[in-house]
mmCIF file of C-alpha atoms in Angstrom:
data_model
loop_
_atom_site.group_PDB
_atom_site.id
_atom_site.type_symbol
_atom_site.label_atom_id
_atom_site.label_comp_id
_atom_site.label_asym_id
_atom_site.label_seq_id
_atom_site.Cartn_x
_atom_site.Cartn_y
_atom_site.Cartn_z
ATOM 1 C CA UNK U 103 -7.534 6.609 -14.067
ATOM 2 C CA UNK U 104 -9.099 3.853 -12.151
ATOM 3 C CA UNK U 105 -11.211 4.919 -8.844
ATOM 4 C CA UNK U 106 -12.109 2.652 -6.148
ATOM 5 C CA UNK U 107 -15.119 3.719 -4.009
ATOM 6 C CA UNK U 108 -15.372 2.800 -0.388
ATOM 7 C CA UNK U 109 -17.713 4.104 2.557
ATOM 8 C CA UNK U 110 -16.359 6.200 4.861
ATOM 9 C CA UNK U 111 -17.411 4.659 7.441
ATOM 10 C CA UNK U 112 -18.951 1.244 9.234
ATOM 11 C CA UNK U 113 -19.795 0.490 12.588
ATOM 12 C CA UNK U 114 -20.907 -2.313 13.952
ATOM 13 C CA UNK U 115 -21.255 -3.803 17.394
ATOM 14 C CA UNK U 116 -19.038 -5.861 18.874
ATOM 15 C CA UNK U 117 -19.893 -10.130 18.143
ATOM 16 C CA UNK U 118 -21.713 -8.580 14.781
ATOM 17 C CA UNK U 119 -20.394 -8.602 11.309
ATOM 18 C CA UNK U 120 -18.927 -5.774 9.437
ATOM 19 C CA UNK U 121 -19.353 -5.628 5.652
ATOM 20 C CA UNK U 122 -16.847 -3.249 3.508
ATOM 21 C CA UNK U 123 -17.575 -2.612 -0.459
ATOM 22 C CA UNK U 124 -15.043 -1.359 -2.882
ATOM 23 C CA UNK U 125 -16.851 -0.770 -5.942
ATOM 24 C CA UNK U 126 -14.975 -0.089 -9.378
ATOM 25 C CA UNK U 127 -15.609 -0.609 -13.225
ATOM 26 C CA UNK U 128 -15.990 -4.564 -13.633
ATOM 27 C CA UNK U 129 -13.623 -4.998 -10.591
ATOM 28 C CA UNK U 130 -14.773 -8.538 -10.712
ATOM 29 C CA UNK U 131 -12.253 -8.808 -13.652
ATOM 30 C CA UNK U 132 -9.291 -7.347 -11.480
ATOM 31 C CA UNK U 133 -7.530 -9.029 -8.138
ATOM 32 C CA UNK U 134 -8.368 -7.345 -4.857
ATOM 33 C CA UNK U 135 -6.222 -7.190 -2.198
ATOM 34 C CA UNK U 136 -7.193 -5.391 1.582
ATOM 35 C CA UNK U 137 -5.484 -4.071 4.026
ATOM 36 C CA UNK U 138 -5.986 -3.085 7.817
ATOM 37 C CA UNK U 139 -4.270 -0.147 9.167
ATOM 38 C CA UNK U 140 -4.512 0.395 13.085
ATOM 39 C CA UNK U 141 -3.911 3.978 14.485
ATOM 40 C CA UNK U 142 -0.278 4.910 14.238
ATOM 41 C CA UNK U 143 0.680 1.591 12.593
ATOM 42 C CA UNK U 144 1.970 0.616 9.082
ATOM 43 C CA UNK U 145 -0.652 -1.438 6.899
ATOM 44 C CA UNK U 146 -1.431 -5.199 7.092
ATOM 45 C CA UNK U 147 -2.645 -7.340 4.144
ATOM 46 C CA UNK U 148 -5.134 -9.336 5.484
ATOM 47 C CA UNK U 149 -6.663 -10.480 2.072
ATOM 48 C CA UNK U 150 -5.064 -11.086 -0.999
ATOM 49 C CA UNK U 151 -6.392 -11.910 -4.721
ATOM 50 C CA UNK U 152 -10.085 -11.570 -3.644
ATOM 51 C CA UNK U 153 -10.284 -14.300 -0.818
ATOM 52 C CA UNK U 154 -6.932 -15.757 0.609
ATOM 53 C CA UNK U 155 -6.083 -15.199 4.094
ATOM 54 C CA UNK U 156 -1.909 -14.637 4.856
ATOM 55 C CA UNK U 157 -0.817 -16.698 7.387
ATOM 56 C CA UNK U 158 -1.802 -15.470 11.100
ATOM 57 C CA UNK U 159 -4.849 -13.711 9.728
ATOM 58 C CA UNK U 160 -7.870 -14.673 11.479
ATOM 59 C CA UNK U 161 -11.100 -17.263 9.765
ATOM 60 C CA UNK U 162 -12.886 -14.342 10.516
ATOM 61 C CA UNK U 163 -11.594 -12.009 7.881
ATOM 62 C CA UNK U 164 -13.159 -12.848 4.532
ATOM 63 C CA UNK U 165 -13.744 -11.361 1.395
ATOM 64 C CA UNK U 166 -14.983 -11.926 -2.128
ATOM 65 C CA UNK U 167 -14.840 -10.246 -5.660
ATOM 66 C CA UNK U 168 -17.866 -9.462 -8.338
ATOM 67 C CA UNK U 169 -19.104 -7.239 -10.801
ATOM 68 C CA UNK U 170 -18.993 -4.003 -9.834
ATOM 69 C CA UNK U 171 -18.052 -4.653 -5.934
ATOM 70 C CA UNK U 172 -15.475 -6.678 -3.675
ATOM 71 C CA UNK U 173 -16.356 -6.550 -0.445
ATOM 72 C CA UNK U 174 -14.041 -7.676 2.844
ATOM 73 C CA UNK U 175 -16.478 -9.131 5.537
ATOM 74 C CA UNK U 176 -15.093 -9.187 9.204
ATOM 75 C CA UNK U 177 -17.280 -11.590 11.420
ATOM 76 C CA UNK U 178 -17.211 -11.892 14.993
ATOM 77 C CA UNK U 179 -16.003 -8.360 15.253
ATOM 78 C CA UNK U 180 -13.824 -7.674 18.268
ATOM 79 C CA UNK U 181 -12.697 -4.471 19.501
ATOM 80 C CA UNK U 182 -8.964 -5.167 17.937
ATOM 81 C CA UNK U 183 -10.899 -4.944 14.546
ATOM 82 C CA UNK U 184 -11.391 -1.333 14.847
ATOM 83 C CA UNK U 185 -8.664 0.134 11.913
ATOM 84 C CA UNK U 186 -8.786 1.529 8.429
ATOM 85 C CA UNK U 187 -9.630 -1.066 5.484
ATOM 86 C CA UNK U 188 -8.356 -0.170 2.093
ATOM 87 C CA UNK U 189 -9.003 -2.006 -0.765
ATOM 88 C CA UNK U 190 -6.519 -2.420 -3.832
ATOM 89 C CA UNK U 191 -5.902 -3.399 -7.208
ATOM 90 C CA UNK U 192 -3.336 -3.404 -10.059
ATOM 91 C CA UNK U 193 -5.082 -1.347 -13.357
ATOM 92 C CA UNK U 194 -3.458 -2.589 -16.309
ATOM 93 C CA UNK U 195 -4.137 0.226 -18.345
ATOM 94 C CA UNK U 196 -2.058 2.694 -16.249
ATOM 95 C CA UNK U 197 0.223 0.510 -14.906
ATOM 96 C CA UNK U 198 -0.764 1.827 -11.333
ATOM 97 C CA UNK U 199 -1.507 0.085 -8.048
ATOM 98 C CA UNK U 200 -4.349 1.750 -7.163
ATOM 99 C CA UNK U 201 -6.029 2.209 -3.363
ATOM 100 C CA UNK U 202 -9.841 2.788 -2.302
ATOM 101 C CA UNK U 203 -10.255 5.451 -0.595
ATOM 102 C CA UNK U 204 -10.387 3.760 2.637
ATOM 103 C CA UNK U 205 -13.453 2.781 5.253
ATOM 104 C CA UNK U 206 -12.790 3.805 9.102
ATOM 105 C CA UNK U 207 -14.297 0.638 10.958
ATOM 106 C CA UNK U 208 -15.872 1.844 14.322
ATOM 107 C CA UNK U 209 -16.363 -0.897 16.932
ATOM 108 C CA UNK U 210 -19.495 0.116 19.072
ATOM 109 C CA UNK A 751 12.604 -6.238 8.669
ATOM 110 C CA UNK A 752 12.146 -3.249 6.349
ATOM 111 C CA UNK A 753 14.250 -0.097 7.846
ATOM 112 C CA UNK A 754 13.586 3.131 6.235
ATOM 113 C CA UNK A 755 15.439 6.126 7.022
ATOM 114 C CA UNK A 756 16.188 9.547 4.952
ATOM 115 C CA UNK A 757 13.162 11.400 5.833
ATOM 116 C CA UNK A 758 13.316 15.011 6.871
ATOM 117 C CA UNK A 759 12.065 18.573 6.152
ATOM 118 C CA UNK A 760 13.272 19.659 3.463
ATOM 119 C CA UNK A 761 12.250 23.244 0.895
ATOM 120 C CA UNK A 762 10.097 23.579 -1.612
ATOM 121 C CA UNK A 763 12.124 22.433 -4.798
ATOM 122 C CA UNK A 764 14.507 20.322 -3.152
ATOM 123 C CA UNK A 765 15.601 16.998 -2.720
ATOM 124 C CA UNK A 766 15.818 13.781 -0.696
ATOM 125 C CA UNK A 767 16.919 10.372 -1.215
ATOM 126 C CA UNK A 768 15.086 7.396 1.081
ATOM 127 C CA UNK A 769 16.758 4.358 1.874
ATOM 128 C CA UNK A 770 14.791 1.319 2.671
ATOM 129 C CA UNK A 771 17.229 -1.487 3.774
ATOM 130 C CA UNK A 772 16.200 -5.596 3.966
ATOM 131 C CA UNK A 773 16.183 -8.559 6.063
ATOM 132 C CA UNK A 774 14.759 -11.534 6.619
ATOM 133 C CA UNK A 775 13.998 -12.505 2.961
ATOM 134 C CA UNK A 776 15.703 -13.393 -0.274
ATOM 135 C CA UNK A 777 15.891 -9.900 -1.505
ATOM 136 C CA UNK A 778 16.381 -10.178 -5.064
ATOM 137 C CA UNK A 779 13.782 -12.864 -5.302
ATOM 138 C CA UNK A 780 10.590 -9.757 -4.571
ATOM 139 C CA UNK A 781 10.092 -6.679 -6.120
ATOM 140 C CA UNK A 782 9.242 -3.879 -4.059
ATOM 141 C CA UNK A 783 7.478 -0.571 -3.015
ATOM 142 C CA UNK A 784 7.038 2.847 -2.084
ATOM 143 C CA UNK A 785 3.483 3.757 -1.011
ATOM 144 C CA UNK A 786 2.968 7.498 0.985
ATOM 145 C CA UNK A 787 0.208 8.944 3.102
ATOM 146 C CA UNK A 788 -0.458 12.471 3.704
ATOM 147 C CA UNK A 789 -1.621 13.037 7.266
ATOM 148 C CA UNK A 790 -4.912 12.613 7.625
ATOM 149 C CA UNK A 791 -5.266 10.669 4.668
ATOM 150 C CA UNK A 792 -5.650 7.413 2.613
ATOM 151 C CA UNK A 793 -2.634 5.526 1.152
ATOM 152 C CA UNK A 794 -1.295 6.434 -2.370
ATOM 153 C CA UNK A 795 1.146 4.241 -4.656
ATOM 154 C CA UNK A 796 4.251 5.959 -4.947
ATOM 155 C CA UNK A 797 6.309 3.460 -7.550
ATOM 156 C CA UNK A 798 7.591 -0.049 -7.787
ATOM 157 C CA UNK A 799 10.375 -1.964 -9.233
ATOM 158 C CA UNK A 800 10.837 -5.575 -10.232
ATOM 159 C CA UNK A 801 12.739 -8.184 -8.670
ATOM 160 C CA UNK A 802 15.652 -7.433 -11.306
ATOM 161 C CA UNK A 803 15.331 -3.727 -11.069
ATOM 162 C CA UNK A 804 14.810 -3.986 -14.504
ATOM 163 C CA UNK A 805 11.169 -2.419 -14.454
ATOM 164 C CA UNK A 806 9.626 0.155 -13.075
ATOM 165 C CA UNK A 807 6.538 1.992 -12.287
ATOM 166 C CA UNK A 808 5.215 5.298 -11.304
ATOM 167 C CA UNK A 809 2.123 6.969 -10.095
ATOM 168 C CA UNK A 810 1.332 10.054 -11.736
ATOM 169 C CA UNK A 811 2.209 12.771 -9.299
ATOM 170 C CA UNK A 812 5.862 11.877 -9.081
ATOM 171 C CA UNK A 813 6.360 11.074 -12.381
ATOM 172 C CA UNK A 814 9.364 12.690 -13.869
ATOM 173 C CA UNK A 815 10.532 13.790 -10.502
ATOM 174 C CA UNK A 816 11.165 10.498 -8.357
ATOM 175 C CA UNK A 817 13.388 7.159 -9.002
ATOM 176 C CA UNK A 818 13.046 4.292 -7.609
ATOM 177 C CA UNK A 819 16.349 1.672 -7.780
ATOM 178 C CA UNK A 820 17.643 -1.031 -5.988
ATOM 179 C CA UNK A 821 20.656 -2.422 -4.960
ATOM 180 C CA UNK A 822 21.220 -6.600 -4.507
ATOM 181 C CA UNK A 823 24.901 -5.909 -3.014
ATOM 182 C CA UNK A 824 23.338 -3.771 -0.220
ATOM 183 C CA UNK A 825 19.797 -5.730 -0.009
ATOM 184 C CA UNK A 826 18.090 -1.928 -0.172
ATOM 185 C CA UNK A 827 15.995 0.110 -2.239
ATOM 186 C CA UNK A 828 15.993 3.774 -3.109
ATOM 187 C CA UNK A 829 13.563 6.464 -3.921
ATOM 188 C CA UNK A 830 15.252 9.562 -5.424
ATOM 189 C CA UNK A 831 12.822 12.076 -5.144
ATOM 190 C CA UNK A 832 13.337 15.894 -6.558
ATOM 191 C CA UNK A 833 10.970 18.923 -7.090
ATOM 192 C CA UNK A 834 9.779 18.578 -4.151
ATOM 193 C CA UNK A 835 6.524 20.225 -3.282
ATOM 194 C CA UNK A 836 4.402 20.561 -0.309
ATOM 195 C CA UNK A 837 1.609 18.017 -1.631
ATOM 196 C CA UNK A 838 4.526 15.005 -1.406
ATOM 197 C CA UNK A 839 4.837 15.773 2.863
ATOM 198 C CA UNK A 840 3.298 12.482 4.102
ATOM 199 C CA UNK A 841 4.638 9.273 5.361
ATOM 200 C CA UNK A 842 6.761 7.046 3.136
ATOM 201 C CA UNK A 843 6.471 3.389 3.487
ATOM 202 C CA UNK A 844 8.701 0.702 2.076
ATOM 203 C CA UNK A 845 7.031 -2.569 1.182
ATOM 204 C CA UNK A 846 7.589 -5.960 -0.245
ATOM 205 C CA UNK A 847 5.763 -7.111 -2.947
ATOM 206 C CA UNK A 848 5.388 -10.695 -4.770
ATOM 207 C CA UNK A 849 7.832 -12.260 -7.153
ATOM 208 C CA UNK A 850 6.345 -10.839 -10.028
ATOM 209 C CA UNK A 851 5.576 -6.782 -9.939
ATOM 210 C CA UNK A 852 2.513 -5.494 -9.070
ATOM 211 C CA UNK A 853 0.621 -8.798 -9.220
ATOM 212 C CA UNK A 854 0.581 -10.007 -5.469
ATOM 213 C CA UNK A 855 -0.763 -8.103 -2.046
ATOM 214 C CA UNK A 856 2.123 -6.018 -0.545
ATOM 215 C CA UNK A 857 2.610 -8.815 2.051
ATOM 216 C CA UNK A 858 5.513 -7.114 4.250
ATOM 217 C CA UNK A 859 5.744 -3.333 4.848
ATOM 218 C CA UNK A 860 8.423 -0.953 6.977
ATOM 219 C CA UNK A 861 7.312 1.573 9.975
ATOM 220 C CA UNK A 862 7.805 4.401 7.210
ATOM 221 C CA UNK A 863 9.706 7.357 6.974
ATOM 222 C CA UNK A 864 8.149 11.024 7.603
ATOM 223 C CA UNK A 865 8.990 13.669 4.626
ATOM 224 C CA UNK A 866 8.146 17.321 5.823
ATOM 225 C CA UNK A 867 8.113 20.040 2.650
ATOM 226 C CA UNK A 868 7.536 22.994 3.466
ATOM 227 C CA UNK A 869 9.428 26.793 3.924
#
């Protein structure tokens, strides 16, 4: 089945930018979505099909899609950024939605 | 609004039934899904089903023991899930997906339901 690799973890100081990868076979070919999950809270999709922002989603959530890696870059990082990021895509081949394995962000 | 409810603890080999009931949207316009997380852990796909109810999909590990259906009269969805075994305990959430199954971010998600298995 598909695998999506993510770092455990990422910390970064607050006013910096955070970086997440999600690496997979030729993921480039496949739509990522990501989500943030706050302690205690249900998910939020804050990208969808590799770069688009839902509506109320901050500028400073971005994220692109090549290769072997998407990666969800979180600028201006604020304390409220602190959460688990998963990335996600649909494999054809198993008909599966499939998650990454999830980064912890850790505002400093 | 997504409102779960049906969660429990429940045996080893037994069975629950989760409810997820809708608001807000046109609920036969999305399909929609189940996604669980142990505690401690990451999320895992559970199963979807289309806008029509007329397709559906399932991870794996529930495979031949859960069913997912829907109902447009009540504006809900179900997840049947038998054989239960202590790797399912984790936190079920309910979530809307795009018009078109599994090709659009899960945009709207519930609070989730908690599903103890144990003895």
């Amino acid at each position: 089945s598909y695998v999506l690799t993510q770092p455990p973890s990422v910390s970064v100081a607050p006013g910096k930018t955070a970086i997440i990868s999600c690496g997979g076979d030729n993921i480039g070919i496949k739509t990522v979505h990501w989500y943030q999950q706050r302690p205690g809270q249900a998910p939020v999709l804050v990208i969808f099909d590799d770069s688009d922002r839902p509506s109320g989603i901050p500028g400073r959530f971005s994220g692109s899609n090549s290769g072997n890696t998407a990666t969800l870059t979180i600028s201006r990082v604020e304390a409220g950024d602190e959460a688990d990021y998963y990335c996600q895509v649909w494999d054809r081949n198993s008909a599966h939605r499939v998650f990454g394995t999830g980064t912890k962000v850790t505002v400093l | 609004q997504l409102v779960e409810s049906g969660g429990g603890l429940v045996q080893p080999g037994g069975s629950l039934r989760l409810s997820c009931a809708a608001s807000g949207f046109t609920f036969n316009t999305y399909a929609m899904t189940w996604v669980r997380q142990a505690p401690g852990r990451g999320l895992e796909w559970v199963s979807a089903v289309s806008s029509s109810g007329g397709t559906r999909y399932y991870a794996d590990s529930v495979k031949g023991r859960f069913t997912i259906s829907r109902d447009s009269s009540r504006n809900t969805v179900y997840l049947q899930m038998n054989s239960l075994r202590a790797e399912d305990t984790a936190i079920y959430y309910c979530a809307k997906e795009g018009e078109i199954i599994a090709m659009a971010g899960i945009d709207f998600w519930g609070q989730g339901t908690l599903v103890t298995v144990s003895s």
